[in-house]
Coordinates of C-alpha atoms in Angstrom, one line a residue:
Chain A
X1 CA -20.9 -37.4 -6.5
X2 CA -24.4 -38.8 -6.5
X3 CA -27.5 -37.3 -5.2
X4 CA -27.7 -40.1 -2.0
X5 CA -24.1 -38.8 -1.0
X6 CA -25.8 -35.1 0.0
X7 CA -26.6 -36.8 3.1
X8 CA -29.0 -35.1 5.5
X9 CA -28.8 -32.1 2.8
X10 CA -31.1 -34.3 0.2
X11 CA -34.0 -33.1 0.8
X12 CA -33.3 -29.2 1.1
X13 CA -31.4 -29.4 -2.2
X14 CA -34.3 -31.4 -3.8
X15 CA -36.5 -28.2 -2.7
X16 CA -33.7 -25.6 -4.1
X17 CA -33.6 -27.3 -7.4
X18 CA -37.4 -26.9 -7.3
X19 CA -37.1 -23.6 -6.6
X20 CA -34.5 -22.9 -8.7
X21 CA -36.2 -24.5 -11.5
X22 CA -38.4 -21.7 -12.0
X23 CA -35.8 -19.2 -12.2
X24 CA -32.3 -17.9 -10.6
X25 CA -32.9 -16.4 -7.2
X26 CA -31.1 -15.4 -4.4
X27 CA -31.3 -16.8 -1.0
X28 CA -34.6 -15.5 0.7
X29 CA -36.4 -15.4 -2.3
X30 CA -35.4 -19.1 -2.7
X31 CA -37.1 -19.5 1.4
X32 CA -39.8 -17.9 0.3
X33 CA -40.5 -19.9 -2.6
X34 CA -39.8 -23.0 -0.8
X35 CA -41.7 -22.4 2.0
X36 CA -45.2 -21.4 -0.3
X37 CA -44.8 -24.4 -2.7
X38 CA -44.1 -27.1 0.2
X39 CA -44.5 -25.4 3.5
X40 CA -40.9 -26.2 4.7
X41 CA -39.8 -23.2 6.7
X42 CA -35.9 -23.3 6.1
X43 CA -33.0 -21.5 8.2
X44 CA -30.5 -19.7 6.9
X45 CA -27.6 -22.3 8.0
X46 CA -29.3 -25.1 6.4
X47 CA -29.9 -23.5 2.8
X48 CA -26.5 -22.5 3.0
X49 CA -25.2 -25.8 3.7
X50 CA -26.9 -27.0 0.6
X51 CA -26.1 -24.4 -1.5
X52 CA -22.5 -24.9 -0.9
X53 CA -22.8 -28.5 -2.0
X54 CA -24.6 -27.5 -5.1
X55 CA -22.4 -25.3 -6.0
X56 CA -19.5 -27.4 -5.6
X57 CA -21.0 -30.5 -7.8
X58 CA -21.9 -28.2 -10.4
X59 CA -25.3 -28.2 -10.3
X60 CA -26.6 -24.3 -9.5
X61 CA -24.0 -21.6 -10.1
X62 CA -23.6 -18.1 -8.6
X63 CA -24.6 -15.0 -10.7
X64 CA -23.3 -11.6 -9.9
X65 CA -24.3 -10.3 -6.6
X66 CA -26.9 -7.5 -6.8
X67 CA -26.5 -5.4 -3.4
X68 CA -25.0 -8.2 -1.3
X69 CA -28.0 -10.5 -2.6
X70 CA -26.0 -13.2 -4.7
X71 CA -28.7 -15.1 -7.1
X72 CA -28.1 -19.0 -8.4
X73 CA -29.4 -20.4 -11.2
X74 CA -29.7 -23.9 -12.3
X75 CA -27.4 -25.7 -14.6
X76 CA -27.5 -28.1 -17.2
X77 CA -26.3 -30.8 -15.2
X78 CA -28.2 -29.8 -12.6
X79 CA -32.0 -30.1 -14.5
X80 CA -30.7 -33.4 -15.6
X81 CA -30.1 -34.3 -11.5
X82 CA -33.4 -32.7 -10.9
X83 CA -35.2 -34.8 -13.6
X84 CA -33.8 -37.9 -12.1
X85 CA -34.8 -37.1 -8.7
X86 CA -38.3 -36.0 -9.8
X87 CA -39.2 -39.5 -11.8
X88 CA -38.1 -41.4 -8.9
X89 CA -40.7 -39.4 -6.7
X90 CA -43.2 -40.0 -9.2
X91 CA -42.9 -43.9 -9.2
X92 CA -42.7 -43.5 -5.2
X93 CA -45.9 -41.7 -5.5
X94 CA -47.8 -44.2 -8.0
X95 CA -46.7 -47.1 -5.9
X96 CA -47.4 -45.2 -3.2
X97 CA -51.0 -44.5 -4.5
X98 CA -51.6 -48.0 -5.7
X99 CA -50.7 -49.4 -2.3
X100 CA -53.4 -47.3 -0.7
X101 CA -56.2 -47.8 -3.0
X102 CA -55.3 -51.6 -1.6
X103 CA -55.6 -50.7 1.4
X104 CA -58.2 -48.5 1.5
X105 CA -60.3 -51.5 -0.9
X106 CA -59.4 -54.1 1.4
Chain B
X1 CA -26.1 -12.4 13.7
X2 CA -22.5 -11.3 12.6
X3 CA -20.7 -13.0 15.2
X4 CA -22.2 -15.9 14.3
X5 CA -21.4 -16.0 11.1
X6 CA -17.5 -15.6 12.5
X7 CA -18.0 -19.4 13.7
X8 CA -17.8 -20.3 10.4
X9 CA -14.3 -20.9 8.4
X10 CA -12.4 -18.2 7.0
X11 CA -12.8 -19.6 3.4
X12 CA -16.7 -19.9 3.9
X13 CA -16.9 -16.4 5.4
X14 CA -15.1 -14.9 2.5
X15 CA -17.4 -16.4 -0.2
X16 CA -21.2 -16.5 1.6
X17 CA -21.4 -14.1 4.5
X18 CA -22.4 -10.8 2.8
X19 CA -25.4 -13.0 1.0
X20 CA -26.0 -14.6 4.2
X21 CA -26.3 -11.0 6.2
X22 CA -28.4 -9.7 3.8
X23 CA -30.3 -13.0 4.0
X24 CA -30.0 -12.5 7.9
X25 CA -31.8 -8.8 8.0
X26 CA -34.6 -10.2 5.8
X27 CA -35.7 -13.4 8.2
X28 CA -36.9 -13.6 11.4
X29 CA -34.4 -14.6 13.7
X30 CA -35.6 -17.4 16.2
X31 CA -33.3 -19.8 18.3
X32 CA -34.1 -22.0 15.8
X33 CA -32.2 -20.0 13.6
X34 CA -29.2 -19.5 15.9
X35 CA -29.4 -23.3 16.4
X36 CA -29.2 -23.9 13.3
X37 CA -26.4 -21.6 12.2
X38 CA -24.5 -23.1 15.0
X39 CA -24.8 -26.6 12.9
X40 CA -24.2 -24.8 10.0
X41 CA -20.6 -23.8 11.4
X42 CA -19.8 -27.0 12.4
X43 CA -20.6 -28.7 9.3
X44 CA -19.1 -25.9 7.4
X45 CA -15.8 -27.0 9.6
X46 CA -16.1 -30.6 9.0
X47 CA -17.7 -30.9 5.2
X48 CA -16.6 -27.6 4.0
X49 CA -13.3 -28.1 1.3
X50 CA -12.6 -25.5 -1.1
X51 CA -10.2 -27.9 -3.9
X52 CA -12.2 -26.2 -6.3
X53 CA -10.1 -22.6 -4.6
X54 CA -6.7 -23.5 -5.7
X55 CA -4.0 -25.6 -4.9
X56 CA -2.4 -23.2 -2.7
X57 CA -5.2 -23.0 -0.4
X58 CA -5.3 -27.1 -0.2
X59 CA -1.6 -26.7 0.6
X60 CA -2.1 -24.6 3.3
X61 CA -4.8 -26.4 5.1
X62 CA -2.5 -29.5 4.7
X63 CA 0.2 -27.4 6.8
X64 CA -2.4 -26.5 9.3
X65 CA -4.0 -29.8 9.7
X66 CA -0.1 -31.2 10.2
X67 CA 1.0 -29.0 12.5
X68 CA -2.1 -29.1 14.7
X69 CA -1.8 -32.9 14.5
X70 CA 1.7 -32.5 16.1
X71 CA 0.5 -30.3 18.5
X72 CA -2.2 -32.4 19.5
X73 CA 0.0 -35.6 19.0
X74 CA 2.9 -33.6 22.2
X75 CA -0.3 -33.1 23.6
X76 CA -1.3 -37.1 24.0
X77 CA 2.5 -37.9 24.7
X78 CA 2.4 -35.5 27.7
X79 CA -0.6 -37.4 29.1
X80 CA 0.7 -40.4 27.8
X81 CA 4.1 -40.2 29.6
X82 CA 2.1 -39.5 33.0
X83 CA 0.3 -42.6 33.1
X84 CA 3.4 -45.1 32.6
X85 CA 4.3 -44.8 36.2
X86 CA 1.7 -46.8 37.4
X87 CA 3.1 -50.1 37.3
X88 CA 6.0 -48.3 39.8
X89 CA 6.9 -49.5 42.4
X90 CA 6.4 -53.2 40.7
X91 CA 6.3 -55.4 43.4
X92 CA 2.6 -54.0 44.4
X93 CA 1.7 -53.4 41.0
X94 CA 2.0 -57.0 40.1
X95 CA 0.8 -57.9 43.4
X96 CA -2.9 -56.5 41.8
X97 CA -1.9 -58.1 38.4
X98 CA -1.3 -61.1 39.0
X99 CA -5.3 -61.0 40.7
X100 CA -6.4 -59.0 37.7
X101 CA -4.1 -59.8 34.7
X102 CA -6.3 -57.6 32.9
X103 CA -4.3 -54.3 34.3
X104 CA -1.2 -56.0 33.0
X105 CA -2.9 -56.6 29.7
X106 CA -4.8 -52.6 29.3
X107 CA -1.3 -51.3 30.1
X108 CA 0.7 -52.8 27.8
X109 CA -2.2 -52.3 25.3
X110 CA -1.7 -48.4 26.1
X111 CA 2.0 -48.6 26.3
X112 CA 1.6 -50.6 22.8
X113 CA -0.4 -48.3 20.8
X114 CA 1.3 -45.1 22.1
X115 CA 4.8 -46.4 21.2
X116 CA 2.9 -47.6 17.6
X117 CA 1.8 -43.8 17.5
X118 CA 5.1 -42.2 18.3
X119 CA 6.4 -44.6 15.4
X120 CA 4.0 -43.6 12.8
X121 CA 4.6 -39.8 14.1
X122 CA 8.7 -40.2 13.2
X123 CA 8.0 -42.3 9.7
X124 CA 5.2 -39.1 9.1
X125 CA 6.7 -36.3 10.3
X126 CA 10.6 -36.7 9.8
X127 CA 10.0 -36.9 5.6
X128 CA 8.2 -33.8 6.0
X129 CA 10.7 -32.2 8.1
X130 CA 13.3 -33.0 5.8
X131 CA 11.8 -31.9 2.8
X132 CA 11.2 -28.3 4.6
X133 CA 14.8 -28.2 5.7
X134 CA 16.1 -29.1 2.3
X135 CA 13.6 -26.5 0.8
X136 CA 14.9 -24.1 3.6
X137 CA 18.4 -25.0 2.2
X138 CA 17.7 -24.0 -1.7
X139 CA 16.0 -21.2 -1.1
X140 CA 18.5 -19.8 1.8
X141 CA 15.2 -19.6 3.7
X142 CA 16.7 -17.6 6.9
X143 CA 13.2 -18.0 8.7
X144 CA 13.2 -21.6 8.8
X145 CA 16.6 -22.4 8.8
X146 CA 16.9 -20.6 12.6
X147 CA 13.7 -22.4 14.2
X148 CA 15.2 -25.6 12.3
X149 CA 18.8 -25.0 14.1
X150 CA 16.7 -24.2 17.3
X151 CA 15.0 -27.2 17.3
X152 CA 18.1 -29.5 16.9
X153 CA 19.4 -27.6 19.6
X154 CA 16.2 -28.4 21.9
X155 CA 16.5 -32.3 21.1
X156 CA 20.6 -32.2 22.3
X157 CA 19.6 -30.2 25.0
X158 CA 17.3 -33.0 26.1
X159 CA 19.1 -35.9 25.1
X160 CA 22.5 -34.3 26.7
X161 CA 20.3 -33.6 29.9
X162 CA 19.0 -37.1 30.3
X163 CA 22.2 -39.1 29.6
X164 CA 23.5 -36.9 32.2
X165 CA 20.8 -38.4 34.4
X166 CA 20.9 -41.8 33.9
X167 CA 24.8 -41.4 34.2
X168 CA 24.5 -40.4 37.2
X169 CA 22.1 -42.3 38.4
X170 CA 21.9 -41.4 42.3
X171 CA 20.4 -43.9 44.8
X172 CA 17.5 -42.3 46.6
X173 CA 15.7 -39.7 44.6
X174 CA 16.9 -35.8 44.5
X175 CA 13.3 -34.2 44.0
X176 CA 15.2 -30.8 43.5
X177 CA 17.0 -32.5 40.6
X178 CA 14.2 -34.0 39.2
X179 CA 12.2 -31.3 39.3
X180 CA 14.8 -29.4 37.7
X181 CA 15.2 -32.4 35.1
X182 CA 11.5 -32.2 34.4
X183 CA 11.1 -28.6 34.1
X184 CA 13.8 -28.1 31.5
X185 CA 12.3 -31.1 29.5
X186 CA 9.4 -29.2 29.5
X187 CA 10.4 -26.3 28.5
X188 CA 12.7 -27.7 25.5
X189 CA 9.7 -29.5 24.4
X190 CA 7.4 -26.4 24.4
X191 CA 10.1 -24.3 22.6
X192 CA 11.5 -27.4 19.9
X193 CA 7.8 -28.0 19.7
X194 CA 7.1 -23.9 18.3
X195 CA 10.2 -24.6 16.6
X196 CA 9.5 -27.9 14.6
X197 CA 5.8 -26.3 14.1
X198 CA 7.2 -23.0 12.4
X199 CA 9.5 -25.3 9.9
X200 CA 6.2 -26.6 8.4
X201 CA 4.5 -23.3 8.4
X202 CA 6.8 -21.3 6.9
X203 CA 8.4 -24.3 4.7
X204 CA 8.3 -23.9 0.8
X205 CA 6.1 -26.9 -0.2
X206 CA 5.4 -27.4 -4.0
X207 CA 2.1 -29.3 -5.6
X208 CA 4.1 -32.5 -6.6
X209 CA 4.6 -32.6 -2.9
X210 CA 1.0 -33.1 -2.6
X211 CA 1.2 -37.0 -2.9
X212 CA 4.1 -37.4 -1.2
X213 CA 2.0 -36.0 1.8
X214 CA -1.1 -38.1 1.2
X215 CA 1.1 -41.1 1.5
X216 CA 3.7 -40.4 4.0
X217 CA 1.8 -38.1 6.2
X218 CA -1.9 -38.7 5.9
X219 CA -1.4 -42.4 6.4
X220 CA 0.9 -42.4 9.4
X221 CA -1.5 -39.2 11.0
X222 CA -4.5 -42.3 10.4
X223 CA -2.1 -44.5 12.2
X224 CA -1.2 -41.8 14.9
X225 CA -5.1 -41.0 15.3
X226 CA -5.9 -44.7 15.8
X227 CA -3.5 -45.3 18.5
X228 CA -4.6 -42.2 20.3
X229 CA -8.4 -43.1 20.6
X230 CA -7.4 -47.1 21.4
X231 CA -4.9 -46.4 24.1
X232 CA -7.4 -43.4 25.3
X233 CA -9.9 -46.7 25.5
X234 CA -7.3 -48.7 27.1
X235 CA -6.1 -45.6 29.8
X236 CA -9.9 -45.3 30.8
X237 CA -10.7 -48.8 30.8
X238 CA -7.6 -49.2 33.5
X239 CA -8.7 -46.4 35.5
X240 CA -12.4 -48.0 35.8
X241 CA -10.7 -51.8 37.1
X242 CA -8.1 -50.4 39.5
X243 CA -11.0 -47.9 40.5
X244 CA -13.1 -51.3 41.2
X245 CA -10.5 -53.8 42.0
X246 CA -7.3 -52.1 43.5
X247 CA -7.8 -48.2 43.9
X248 CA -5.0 -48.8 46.6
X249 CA -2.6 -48.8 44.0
X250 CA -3.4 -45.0 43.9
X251 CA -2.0 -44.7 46.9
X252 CA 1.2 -46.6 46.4
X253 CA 1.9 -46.2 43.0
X254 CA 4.0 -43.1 41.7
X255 CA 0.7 -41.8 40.2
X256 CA -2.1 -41.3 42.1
X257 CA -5.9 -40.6 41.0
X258 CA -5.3 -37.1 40.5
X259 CA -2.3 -37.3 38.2
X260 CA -3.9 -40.1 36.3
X261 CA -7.2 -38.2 35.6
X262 CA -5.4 -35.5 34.1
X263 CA -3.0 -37.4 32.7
X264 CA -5.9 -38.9 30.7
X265 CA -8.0 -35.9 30.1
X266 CA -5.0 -35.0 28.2
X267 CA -5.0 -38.0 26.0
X268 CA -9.0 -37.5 25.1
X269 CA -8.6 -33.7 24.3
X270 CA -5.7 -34.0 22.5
X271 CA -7.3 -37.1 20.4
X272 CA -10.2 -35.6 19.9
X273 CA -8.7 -32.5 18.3
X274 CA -6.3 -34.9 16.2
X275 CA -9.5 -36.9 14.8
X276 CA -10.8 -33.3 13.6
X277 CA -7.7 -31.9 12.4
X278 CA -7.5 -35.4 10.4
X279 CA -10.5 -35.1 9.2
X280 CA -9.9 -31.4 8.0
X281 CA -6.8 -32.1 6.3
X282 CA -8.0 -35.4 4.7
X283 CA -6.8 -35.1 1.0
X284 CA -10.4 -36.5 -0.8
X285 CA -10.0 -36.5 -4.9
X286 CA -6.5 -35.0 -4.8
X287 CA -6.0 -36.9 -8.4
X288 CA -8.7 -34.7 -10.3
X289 CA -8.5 -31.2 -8.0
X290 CA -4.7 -31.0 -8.3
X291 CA -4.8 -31.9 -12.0
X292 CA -6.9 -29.2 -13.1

């Protein structure tokens, strides 16, 4: 399965690998995170929608739960995913970027 | 939030709801929240597959998604059956047709489809049936054998019952009859249909069986979907033109507005639930899941 095929999930699981990047957490620490770093509130039924389809291509995996609190970590397959989906924002953002400084000159 | 969280499927509930509670006392609930959890269960219900739980669990969903196709399939055929009278008596019926050949042509598209539907249901369902039987057989399997024996004894009862009908054939209609004729067919399909249903449920299916399904089951319940939702097209489609060029005909035909409506509400509610049971049994990567 490829990264377009999480459908309207793309961009939440985008933010969870962010988030997850940094270190395995469980699921409202992962909010929390998201919602400092990039100001996206998220609701429980989304994050859970996306963690399911993580979870199923392989890309986070479930650690012991600790009181009921389950945390995820990254994989290996999962950085790699991440990395992908991180170089193609950054040549989205320099074209982006170059664009503007035309327009803005103009 | 808990009864919430019961919207969602059984297999979902059993691996995320504790986290999720605990996730639940920690946030702010907002109806955004509730909203959203209420998406959440319904994409849970469409997206969610658990392959990656074992084969037996993929079996089982199979068996539910098949038997709640057949429901919904006696479902369609009840609605189905009640919409063919409108081309009686003929002589006004083709009176309006031969205005609007377009009746003639949506009713023999719905007659069509549903006939192409009640095809695909035999091809799909009687290998299925027979491999549960023969199972049943092997394994002396007491509890299907009997709802096996009592659905064979349904379909006699019914075929017995209308050859004796059209033997007899009487002149002017005997409503007391007929009513009688119709209540006992409904009631033999309500019990051969519990019957047939409990065959596949409690039926001994094995993994290789798995791609016997995909092809002889999940392709004829595409085929049985399909001709639901066209001839539901069709139905409505006729209902709107002899609303708007001969609603008279519900007055002299032997179904009237009424009987029609339901007769069609039938056919949308029971393809809808098809289209989602299909979708919830759809066998997606059975090669790799069912080789591991």
């Amino acid at each position: 399965m490829r990264y377009e095929e999480l459908g309207r999930f793309a961009d939440v699981s985008f933010l969870i690998l962010a988030s997850l990047t940094s270190g395995p957490k469980h699921g409202y620490a992962m909010m929390e995170d998201i919602r400092e770093f990039s100001g996206t509130q998220l609701e429980p039924g989304t994050l859970y929608g996306a963690i399911a389809r993580l979870e199923k291509k392989g890309w986070i995996e479930a650690l012991p739960a600790e009181n009921r609190r389950r945390p995820y970590r990254i994989t290996t397959a999962g950085i790699a995913a991440f990395r992908e989906q991180v170089a193609t924002l950054q040549r989205v953002t320099t074209v982006g970027k170059e664009r503007l400084a035309i327009w803005e000159g103009s | 939030m808990r009864w919430l969280l019961r919207l969602y499927p059984r297999r979902w509930r059993e691996r995320y709801e504790d986290e999720m509670l605990a996730l639940l006392e920690q946030h702010t609930v907002t109806p955004a929240t509730i909203a959203d959890l209420l998406l959440g269960a319904l994409d849970a219900h469409l997206h969610y597959d658990a392959f990656g739980e074992g084969v037996i669990y993929v079996i089982n969903r199979l068996r539910a998604s098949v038997i709640e196709v057949f429901y919904a399939f006696i479902l369609y055929g009840v609605g189905w059956s009640m919409l063919q009278r409108i081309n009686d008596p003929v002589d006004t019926y083709d009176g309006a047709a031969r205005v609007h050949p377009e009746l003639t042509v949506l009713h023999d598209a719905m007659f069509i489809v549903g006939c192409l539907g009640f095809l695909a249901f035999l091809l799909g369902g009687l290998p299925l049936f027979f491999i549960a039987v023969q199972r049943a057989f092997v394994h002396r399997q007491r509890n299907v054998l009997v709802p096996f024996v009592v659905s064979v004894a349904c379909l006699l009862l019914f075929v017995t019952a209308t050859a004796t009908l059209a033997a007899w054939h009487p002149q002017t209609h005997v409503y007391q009859y007929l009513i009688g004729y119709l209540s006992l067919s409904a009631l033999l399909l309500l019990v051969g249909a519990v019957a047939v249903s409990l065959v596949i449920h409690r039926a001994h299916f094995e993994v290789s069986d798995l791609k016997f399904v995909f092809v002889f089951v999940f392709v004829p319940e595409v085929v049985i979907v399909f001709s639901m939702i066209v001839s539901v097209l069709s139905a409505t489609a006729l209902l709107i033109l002899i609303t708007v060029h001969a609603p008279y005909l519900f007055d002299t035909q032997d179904v009237g507005r009424p009987m029609f409506i339901i007769g069609l509400l039938c056919m949308v509610l029971s393809s809808i639930f098809a289209a989602i049971e299909l979708r919830r049994g759809r066998l997606r990567r059975l090669n790799e899941d069912t080789s591991t």
